[in-house]
Each structure stands twice: as structure tokens, then as C-alpha cells.
Coordinates of C-alpha atoms in Angstrom, one line a residue:
M1 CA 167.5 172.0 78.9
K2 CA 166.2 169.0 77.0
K3 CA 167.0 166.7 80.0
K4 CA 165.0 168.9 82.3
Q5 CA 162.0 168.8 79.9
Q6 CA 162.1 165.0 79.7
Q7 CA 162.0 164.8 83.5
Q8 CA 159.0 167.0 83.5
H9 CA 157.0 165.2 80.8
G10 CA 157.8 161.6 81.5
G11 CA 160.5 159.1 82.4
A12 CA 163.8 158.3 81.0
G13 CA 162.2 156.6 78.0
G14 CA 160.6 159.8 76.8
C15 CA 157.0 158.6 77.1
P16 CA 154.7 161.0 78.8
D17 CA 153.2 159.9 82.1
T18 CA 149.4 159.8 81.5
R19 CA 148.5 158.8 85.1
P20 CA 146.7 161.3 87.2
P21 CA 148.9 163.2 89.7
A22 CA 147.6 161.3 92.7
A23 CA 148.3 157.9 91.2
A24 CA 151.7 159.0 90.1
A25 CA 152.5 160.3 93.5
A26 CA 151.3 157.0 95.0
A27 CA 153.5 155.1 92.6
A28 CA 156.4 157.3 93.7
G29 CA 155.8 156.3 97.3
G30 CA 154.3 159.6 98.4
G31 CA 150.8 160.7 99.2
P32 CA 148.7 161.0 102.3
G33 CA 149.1 158.5 105.0
P34 CA 151.6 157.5 107.5
G35 CA 155.0 158.2 106.4
G36 CA 154.1 159.2 102.9
G37 CA 150.7 160.9 102.8
W38 CA 149.2 158.1 100.6
R39 CA 148.2 154.4 101.5
R40 CA 149.8 151.7 99.4
R41 CA 147.1 149.7 97.5
R42 CA 146.6 145.9 98.1
P43 CA 147.5 143.4 95.4
L44 CA 144.6 142.3 93.2
S45 CA 142.7 139.2 94.5
L46 CA 142.2 136.2 92.2
L47 CA 138.4 136.4 92.6
P48 CA 137.8 140.1 93.4
F49 CA 134.1 139.8 92.5
L50 CA 133.2 137.1 95.2
S51 CA 132.2 137.8 98.7
L52 CA 133.4 135.6 101.6
R53 CA 130.0 133.9 101.7
D54 CA 130.1 133.1 98.0
Y55 CA 133.6 131.7 98.4
G56 CA 132.4 129.4 101.1
F57 CA 129.5 128.2 99.0
C58 CA 131.8 127.3 96.2
M59 CA 134.1 125.3 98.5
A60 CA 131.1 123.4 99.9
A61 CA 130.0 122.5 96.4
L62 CA 133.5 121.3 95.5
L63 CA 133.5 119.2 98.6
L64 CA 130.2 117.5 97.7
F65 CA 131.5 116.9 94.2
C66 CA 134.6 115.2 95.6
L67 CA 132.4 113.0 97.9
G68 CA 130.2 112.1 95.0
S69 CA 133.2 111.0 93.0
L70 CA 134.4 108.9 95.9
F71 CA 131.0 107.1 96.1
Y72 CA 131.1 106.6 92.4
Q73 CA 134.5 104.8 92.6
L74 CA 133.7 102.7 95.7
N75 CA 130.3 101.5 94.3
G76 CA 131.5 100.9 90.8
G77 CA 129.1 103.4 89.4
P78 CA 127.3 106.7 90.2
P79 CA 125.6 107.1 93.5
H80 CA 121.9 106.3 93.4
F81 CA 121.0 109.7 94.9
L82 CA 122.8 111.4 92.0
L83 CA 120.9 109.3 89.4
D84 CA 117.6 110.0 91.2
L85 CA 118.5 113.7 91.2
R86 CA 119.2 113.7 87.5
H87 CA 116.0 111.8 86.8
Y88 CA 114.1 114.4 88.8
L89 CA 115.8 117.3 87.0
G90 CA 115.4 115.8 83.5
N91 CA 116.1 112.8 81.4
S92 CA 119.5 111.5 82.3
T93 CA 122.0 110.9 79.5
Y94 CA 124.1 108.5 81.7
L95 CA 122.4 105.4 80.4
D96 CA 122.7 106.7 76.8
D97 CA 126.4 107.2 77.3
H98 CA 127.3 104.2 79.4
G99 CA 124.5 101.6 79.1
P100 CA 122.6 100.1 82.0
P101 CA 124.4 99.3 85.2
P102 CA 125.8 95.8 85.5
Q103 CA 123.3 93.2 86.6
K104 CA 123.7 90.8 89.6
V105 CA 125.7 87.8 88.5
L106 CA 123.5 84.7 89.0
P107 CA 124.7 81.2 89.3
F108 CA 123.7 78.7 86.7
P109 CA 121.2 77.3 86.9
S110 CA 119.4 79.9 88.9
Q111 CA 115.9 78.4 88.6
V112 CA 115.4 74.9 90.2
V113 CA 112.2 73.0 90.9
Y114 CA 112.0 70.0 93.2
N115 CA 108.5 68.6 92.5
R116 CA 108.9 66.1 95.3
V117 CA 107.3 62.7 95.2
G118 CA 105.4 61.8 98.4
K119 CA 107.0 59.4 100.9
C120 CA 110.3 59.4 99.1
G121 CA 112.4 61.2 101.7
S122 CA 111.0 64.6 100.7
R123 CA 110.6 65.8 104.3
T124 CA 114.2 65.0 105.1
V125 CA 115.4 66.9 101.9
V126 CA 113.1 69.9 102.7
L127 CA 114.6 70.2 106.2
L128 CA 118.1 70.2 104.6
L129 CA 117.0 72.9 102.1
R130 CA 115.8 75.1 105.0
I131 CA 119.2 75.0 106.6
L132 CA 121.0 75.4 103.2
S133 CA 119.0 78.4 102.1
E134 CA 120.0 80.3 105.2
K135 CA 123.6 79.2 104.8
H136 CA 124.0 80.0 101.1
G137 CA 121.4 82.8 100.7
F138 CA 119.3 81.3 97.9
N139 CA 115.5 81.8 97.8
L140 CA 113.7 78.7 99.0
V141 CA 110.1 79.0 97.6
T142 CA 107.5 76.7 99.2
S143 CA 103.7 76.4 98.8
D144 CA 100.8 76.3 101.3
I145 CA 99.1 73.7 99.1
H146 CA 100.1 70.2 99.8
N147 CA 97.4 67.9 98.5
K148 CA 96.8 69.1 94.9
T149 CA 99.2 67.5 92.4
R150 CA 97.0 67.7 89.3
L151 CA 96.1 71.2 88.0
T152 CA 93.8 72.8 85.5
K153 CA 95.2 74.8 82.7
N154 CA 94.5 78.1 84.5
E155 CA 96.0 76.8 87.7
Q156 CA 99.1 75.8 85.8
M157 CA 99.5 79.2 84.3
E158 CA 99.1 80.9 87.7
L159 CA 101.5 78.7 89.4
I160 CA 104.1 79.0 86.7
K161 CA 103.7 82.8 86.8
N162 CA 104.3 82.8 90.6
I163 CA 107.3 80.6 90.3
S164 CA 108.9 82.6 87.4
T165 CA 108.6 85.9 89.2
A166 CA 110.4 84.7 92.3
E167 CA 113.7 86.3 93.2
Q168 CA 116.6 84.4 91.7
P169 CA 118.4 82.2 92.5
Y170 CA 115.4 80.2 93.7
L171 CA 114.5 76.7 94.5
F172 CA 110.8 75.9 94.4
T173 CA 109.4 72.8 96.1
R174 CA 105.9 71.3 96.2
H175 CA 104.1 68.0 95.7
V176 CA 103.0 68.6 92.1
H177 CA 103.2 66.7 88.8
F178 CA 105.6 67.9 86.2
L179 CA 104.9 71.4 84.7
N180 CA 105.9 72.4 81.3
F181 CA 106.9 76.0 81.7
S182 CA 107.8 76.5 78.0
R183 CA 104.2 75.6 77.0
F184 CA 103.1 78.8 78.7
G185 CA 105.9 81.0 77.4
G186 CA 108.1 80.7 80.6
D187 CA 111.8 79.8 81.0
Q188 CA 112.0 76.1 81.7
P189 CA 113.7 75.6 85.0
V190 CA 116.0 72.7 86.0
Y191 CA 114.1 69.8 87.8
I192 CA 115.4 67.5 90.4
N193 CA 113.6 64.6 92.3
I194 CA 114.0 61.4 94.3
I195 CA 112.1 58.2 94.0
R196 CA 112.1 54.9 95.9
D197 CA 111.1 51.2 95.5
P198 CA 107.3 51.5 94.5
V199 CA 106.2 48.7 97.0
N200 CA 108.1 50.3 99.8
R201 CA 106.7 53.7 99.0
F202 CA 103.2 52.3 99.0
L203 CA 103.6 50.5 102.3
S204 CA 105.2 53.7 103.9
N205 CA 102.2 55.8 102.8
Y206 CA 99.7 53.1 103.8
F207 CA 100.8 52.9 107.4
F208 CA 101.7 56.6 107.7
R209 CA 98.1 57.6 106.9
R210 CA 96.9 55.4 109.7
F211 CA 99.5 55.6 112.4
G212 CA 101.8 58.6 111.6
D213 CA 105.5 58.6 112.6
W214 CA 107.7 59.1 115.7
R215 CA 107.1 62.9 115.7
G216 CA 103.9 62.4 117.7
E217 CA 101.4 59.8 118.6
Q218 CA 98.4 61.8 117.5
N219 CA 99.6 63.4 114.3
H220 CA 97.9 60.7 112.1
M221 CA 94.6 61.5 113.9
I222 CA 95.0 65.1 112.8
R223 CA 96.0 64.1 109.3
T224 CA 93.1 61.7 108.6
P225 CA 90.4 62.7 111.1
S226 CA 87.6 61.3 109.0
M227 CA 89.1 57.8 108.6
R228 CA 86.8 55.2 110.3
Q229 CA 88.3 52.9 112.8
E230 CA 87.7 49.8 110.8
E231 CA 89.5 51.4 107.9
R232 CA 92.3 52.6 110.1
Y233 CA 93.0 49.1 111.4
L234 CA 92.4 47.4 108.0
D235 CA 94.9 44.5 107.6
I236 CA 97.2 45.2 104.7
N237 CA 96.8 41.7 103.3
V238 CA 93.0 42.1 103.2
C239 CA 93.3 45.4 101.5
I240 CA 95.5 44.0 98.8
L241 CA 94.0 40.6 98.3
E242 CA 90.3 41.8 98.3
N243 CA 91.3 44.7 95.9
Y244 CA 90.3 47.6 98.1
P245 CA 90.5 50.9 96.2
E246 CA 93.5 52.1 98.2
C247 CA 95.5 49.0 97.3
S248 CA 94.6 48.8 93.6
N249 CA 95.0 51.0 90.5
P250 CA 94.8 53.8 89.7
R251 CA 95.9 54.8 93.2
L252 CA 99.0 52.5 92.9
F253 CA 100.0 54.4 89.8
Y254 CA 101.6 57.2 91.8
I255 CA 105.2 57.9 90.9
I256 CA 105.0 58.1 87.1
P257 CA 102.6 61.0 86.9
Y258 CA 105.2 63.2 88.8
F259 CA 107.4 62.9 85.7
C260 CA 104.8 62.4 82.9
G261 CA 103.1 65.7 83.6
Q262 CA 99.6 67.3 83.7
H263 CA 98.1 65.5 80.6
P264 CA 95.0 63.4 81.5
R265 CA 96.7 60.3 80.0
C266 CA 99.5 60.7 82.5
R267 CA 97.1 59.4 85.2
E268 CA 96.3 56.2 83.2
P269 CA 98.6 53.2 83.9
G270 CA 100.1 52.3 80.5
E271 CA 103.0 52.6 78.0
W272 CA 102.1 56.1 76.9
A273 CA 102.6 57.6 80.4
L274 CA 105.6 55.5 81.0
E275 CA 107.5 56.6 77.8
R276 CA 106.5 60.2 78.4
A277 CA 107.9 60.1 81.9
K278 CA 111.2 58.7 80.6
L279 CA 111.4 61.4 78.0
N280 CA 110.9 64.1 80.6
V281 CA 113.6 62.6 82.8
N282 CA 116.1 62.8 80.0
E283 CA 115.2 66.2 78.8
N284 CA 114.1 68.2 81.8
F285 CA 115.6 66.6 85.0
L286 CA 119.1 67.4 86.0
L287 CA 119.0 64.5 88.5
V288 CA 116.5 61.8 89.6
G289 CA 118.0 60.0 92.6
I290 CA 117.2 56.8 94.5
L291 CA 116.2 57.1 98.1
E292 CA 118.0 53.8 98.9
E293 CA 121.2 55.6 98.0
L294 CA 120.4 59.0 99.5
E295 CA 124.0 60.0 100.5
D296 CA 125.2 59.5 96.9
V297 CA 122.1 61.6 95.7
L298 CA 123.2 64.4 98.0
L299 CA 126.8 64.1 96.9
L300 CA 125.8 64.5 93.2
L301 CA 123.5 67.4 94.0
E302 CA 126.4 69.1 95.7
R303 CA 128.6 68.6 92.6
F304 CA 125.9 69.7 90.2
L305 CA 124.4 72.6 92.2
P306 CA 127.1 73.8 94.6
H307 CA 125.4 77.2 95.1
Y308 CA 122.4 75.3 96.6
F309 CA 123.8 72.1 98.1
K310 CA 127.4 72.9 99.2
D311 CA 128.1 71.0 102.5
V312 CA 124.8 69.2 102.4
L313 CA 126.4 65.8 103.1
S314 CA 128.1 67.1 106.2
I315 CA 124.8 68.6 107.4
Y316 CA 123.0 65.4 106.7
K317 CA 125.5 63.3 108.7
N318 CA 125.4 65.7 111.6
P319 CA 124.0 63.8 114.7
E320 CA 121.6 66.5 115.4
H321 CA 120.0 66.3 112.0
R322 CA 120.0 62.5 112.1
K323 CA 118.1 62.8 115.3
L324 CA 115.4 64.9 113.7
G325 CA 115.4 62.7 110.6
N326 CA 114.6 59.6 112.7
L327 CA 111.4 61.3 113.9
T328 CA 110.0 60.9 110.3
V329 CA 110.1 57.1 110.3
T330 CA 106.7 55.6 109.9
V331 CA 105.5 53.5 112.8
K332 CA 103.7 50.2 113.0
K333 CA 104.7 49.0 109.5
T334 CA 104.1 45.3 108.7
V335 CA 105.3 43.3 105.8
P336 CA 102.5 41.8 103.6
S337 CA 102.5 38.2 102.7
P338 CA 104.4 36.9 99.7
E339 CA 101.2 36.4 97.8
A340 CA 100.1 40.0 98.5
I341 CA 103.5 41.4 97.5
Q342 CA 103.3 39.4 94.2
I343 CA 99.9 41.0 93.5
L344 CA 101.3 44.4 94.2
Y345 CA 104.1 43.7 91.7
Q346 CA 101.6 42.9 89.1
R347 CA 99.6 46.0 89.7
M348 CA 102.6 48.2 89.8
R349 CA 104.5 46.8 86.7
Y350 CA 104.8 50.1 85.0
E351 CA 105.9 51.8 88.2
Y352 CA 108.7 49.2 88.4
E353 CA 109.7 49.6 84.8
F354 CA 110.1 53.3 85.5
Y355 CA 111.9 52.8 88.8
Y356 CA 114.5 50.4 87.3
Y357 CA 115.0 52.7 84.3
V358 CA 115.7 55.7 86.7
K359 CA 118.0 53.5 88.8
E360 CA 120.1 52.4 85.9
Q361 CA 120.5 56.0 84.7
F362 CA 121.5 57.0 88.3
H363 CA 124.1 54.3 88.5
L364 CA 125.5 55.4 85.1
L365 CA 125.8 58.9 86.4
K366 CA 127.6 57.7 89.6
R367 CA 130.1 55.7 87.6
K368 CA 130.8 58.7 85.4
F369 CA 131.7 60.7 88.5
G370 CA 133.7 57.9 90.0
L371 CA 131.2 57.0 92.8
K372 CA 131.0 53.4 93.8
S373 CA 127.8 51.9 95.1
L374 CA 127.8 49.9 98.3
I375 CA 128.2 46.2 97.6
R376 CA 124.9 44.7 98.5
K377 CA 123.1 41.6 97.3
P378 CA 121.0 42.8 94.4
R379 CA 117.3 42.5 95.0
P380 CA 115.6 40.4 92.4
R381 CA 113.3 42.2 90.1
P382 CA 109.7 41.2 90.4
E383 CA 108.4 38.6 88.0
F384 CA 105.0 39.4 86.5
F385 CA 103.7 35.9 86.0
I386 CA 100.1 36.8 85.5
P387 CA 99.2 40.1 83.8
S388 CA 96.3 41.6 85.6
P389 CA 93.9 44.1 84.1
L390 CA 94.8 47.7 85.0
E391 CA 91.7 49.7 86.0
T392 CA 91.6 53.3 84.8
E393 CA 88.8 54.7 87.0
E394 CA 89.2 58.4 88.0
P395 CA 92.0 58.6 90.6
I396 CA 91.2 59.6 94.2
D397 CA 93.0 62.7 95.5
D398 CA 95.9 61.5 97.7
E399 CA 96.4 63.4 100.9
E400 CA 99.9 64.8 101.3
E401 CA 101.7 65.6 104.5
D402 CA 101.8 69.3 105.5
D403 CA 105.6 69.6 105.4
E404 CA 105.6 73.2 106.5
K405 CA 103.7 72.6 109.7
W406 CA 106.0 69.8 110.9
L407 CA 109.1 71.8 110.1
E408 CA 107.7 74.8 112.2
D409 CA 107.0 72.3 115.0
I410 CA 110.6 71.2 115.0
Y411 CA 112.0 74.7 115.0
K412 CA 109.8 75.5 118.0
R413 CA 111.4 72.8 120.1

């Protein structure tokens, strides 16, 4: 009797079955439907509250997240579009948590200035720099101004600002006297330069202004159109011996101001300008080379500044480059008489003191790096027998060659 009651009120455990009759019947396998009168219920879904469209949206969002993570790992940081999105939506906390993204690693030094001295091989070096900048990817910064080496204070500030804001690594080149960047609050760049024997530099400039070089027979006419015929064909000995302005001081005092700087006394031939130029060479110039030993200059530049001058020597020795370089040789040069040369030595005594000082420093540097100079008969230093008075009249602006124009002409050939 008890057993029968237990079957009526529950299961074998004696617990009453609280399910409604229809659910109980379905659990027992009966009910409406095929074969049993009731349809068997499907198992519960993991996300019973999502529709198929919502489920597709979630999968698309997950895919975007995965792609974003992939970009993060490949680029070493978060994708730019995600940072822009976070910035658009609100202040991002990424920089607070991780700091700024790593900056571009720059070579050292990454700021170089070549304030090239006129008629000291500068056009050859500029042509090499054009090739090297394309090869190594540094920023070669040039100027459209070629005949203004002395600047006012405001002009100095403006030029320094323009140079300092250039994309690094850069190499800036222009005919300009030494600029002190730190005086105006800028980072002092590394300077490089090349000089040559002062008398040879003067003679090259003298005849170049009158007759040009092998690049074209008429280029000197374009460069000095206002020069009178009697001045153009003025004999070099007459110019020197009769003390024409072009062949006397202060115009012969040319190299030292490129290293002395923008101070007015730097344009006056004397000990003050000479000593200041030496000081700047020691403190601000990585290398001052000698044009007569140009291959050694290029070799040292390649060692000191490989990210700028790597392979420069092989490019310089290339026959095609040599062919272009020969076009810059000044034509119709003549040698002055010994008397005229002796007078030039006397007028350029400070230039020669500086030249031999730089040459000695350059040879010390070569020996330090194991470079041997070519064995040549040393040229005797000039003897200054008769000290001549050095005039200090206001210098006349020297006309410089438009380097950019002749380079463009070469590339067009």
C-alpha cells in the first residue's frame, strides 16, 4: 500500500514531483507529437539572448581586435589609427602608462655645417654631397644666397633658426663666415671645411672671375657682366705691383674670416682675427682639410662621418665624376712674376700663418689614423722680408659662384 502511494506522489526517493503534469509527461518521454504526443525540448544555448545578427557583430568586433593587436606587434606599438581614435574619444591614458613612443635613432653627429670657403674645391665637394645625400638618405640643406658671407645680427638669428629646424640628420652648406649657434640659444653643430694655399686660392679666383672655367666659354660673362674690358684683361702683375684694390688688403684677407666669425674685427687683418680663427678651429671644427690633399680629406671624412661620407672616395675616383670635376678647372691662369708673388706673401702673412697652422693640425690627425702623406718636395714657406702696412678699409663684397645653378646644368646634360 505504501509502495503504491510513493509511486503516486513522487519517485523512489520519496520526494514529491512538483513539476506540472505536462512537464512531467514530457520528461517521461510522452506527450503530444510524433511517437509520443510531446516534442523533445532543445538543449539550452550558450547565448540564448543574442540573435544571429548580434552574434555576427560580436565576431566582427573580435576580428578587428585581433587585427589591431597584430598591427601593434608588427609596428612595435599601437596602430596610429587607434591612437587617433582614442584621442578623438577622449584623453588617452596610453602615454601615461607607457610613456611617449620611441624616437627615431639619429646618428651622431646629426647636425653638420660646411661653411665652404670660395675657390677651395667647394663645388667638387658639393657635387659629391648631392650624390651621397641620395645614397645615404641624409638631408642636404643648401641656400639660394651665394654672395653674402657677413650677416647682421638679425640675419644670423634667422639663418640659425632655419638651419636648426631642418630635418635631422642634416648637412647645411653655404659660403658664410662662422656662425656661433650657442650665442643665440641653439645647439652648436659640427663644422667641417677645406682650405688651400692662399696665393693659389687668390689666383684661381682672380682668373675665374674674368674667364670662368671649362664648363662654358661664356659663364664668366654671365657672372661678371658689369666688368669693363680693361679690367677683365688687366695683367695680374700690374694689379699686384700697382696695388689695385682687388690685389691688396682687405680683399686678400679672405680665408681667416670664415673661421673667425661674424665679429667686425674678424674682417681686419691682424693677430686678433688670426687667434680667434685658430680657437674656433680647435673648438668647433671636426675637420679642416687641405685641398692639396683632398683624397686624404675625403678618407678622414668617411671615417669621422660615415653616415654622410661612406663610399665618398670611390665616388670621387669614379671616371665619370672625374670628368665632371675637370670642368671646374679655371682657364687662362698665368703665374705672376717672383716679385709680385713676394708682395702677395707680404700682404697675406696672416693668411699663411693660419694656413700652415691648419696644415700641421691636419697632418697630426693623419698620422694619428695611420695615413701617410705623399712624399713630395716640401714647398718653402714664404719669407716676409719687408713688413708692409695692412690696410683696413671696409671690405668689398666678393661675388661667389652660384653653385646650385652649375649643378643643375650638369644634371640636365
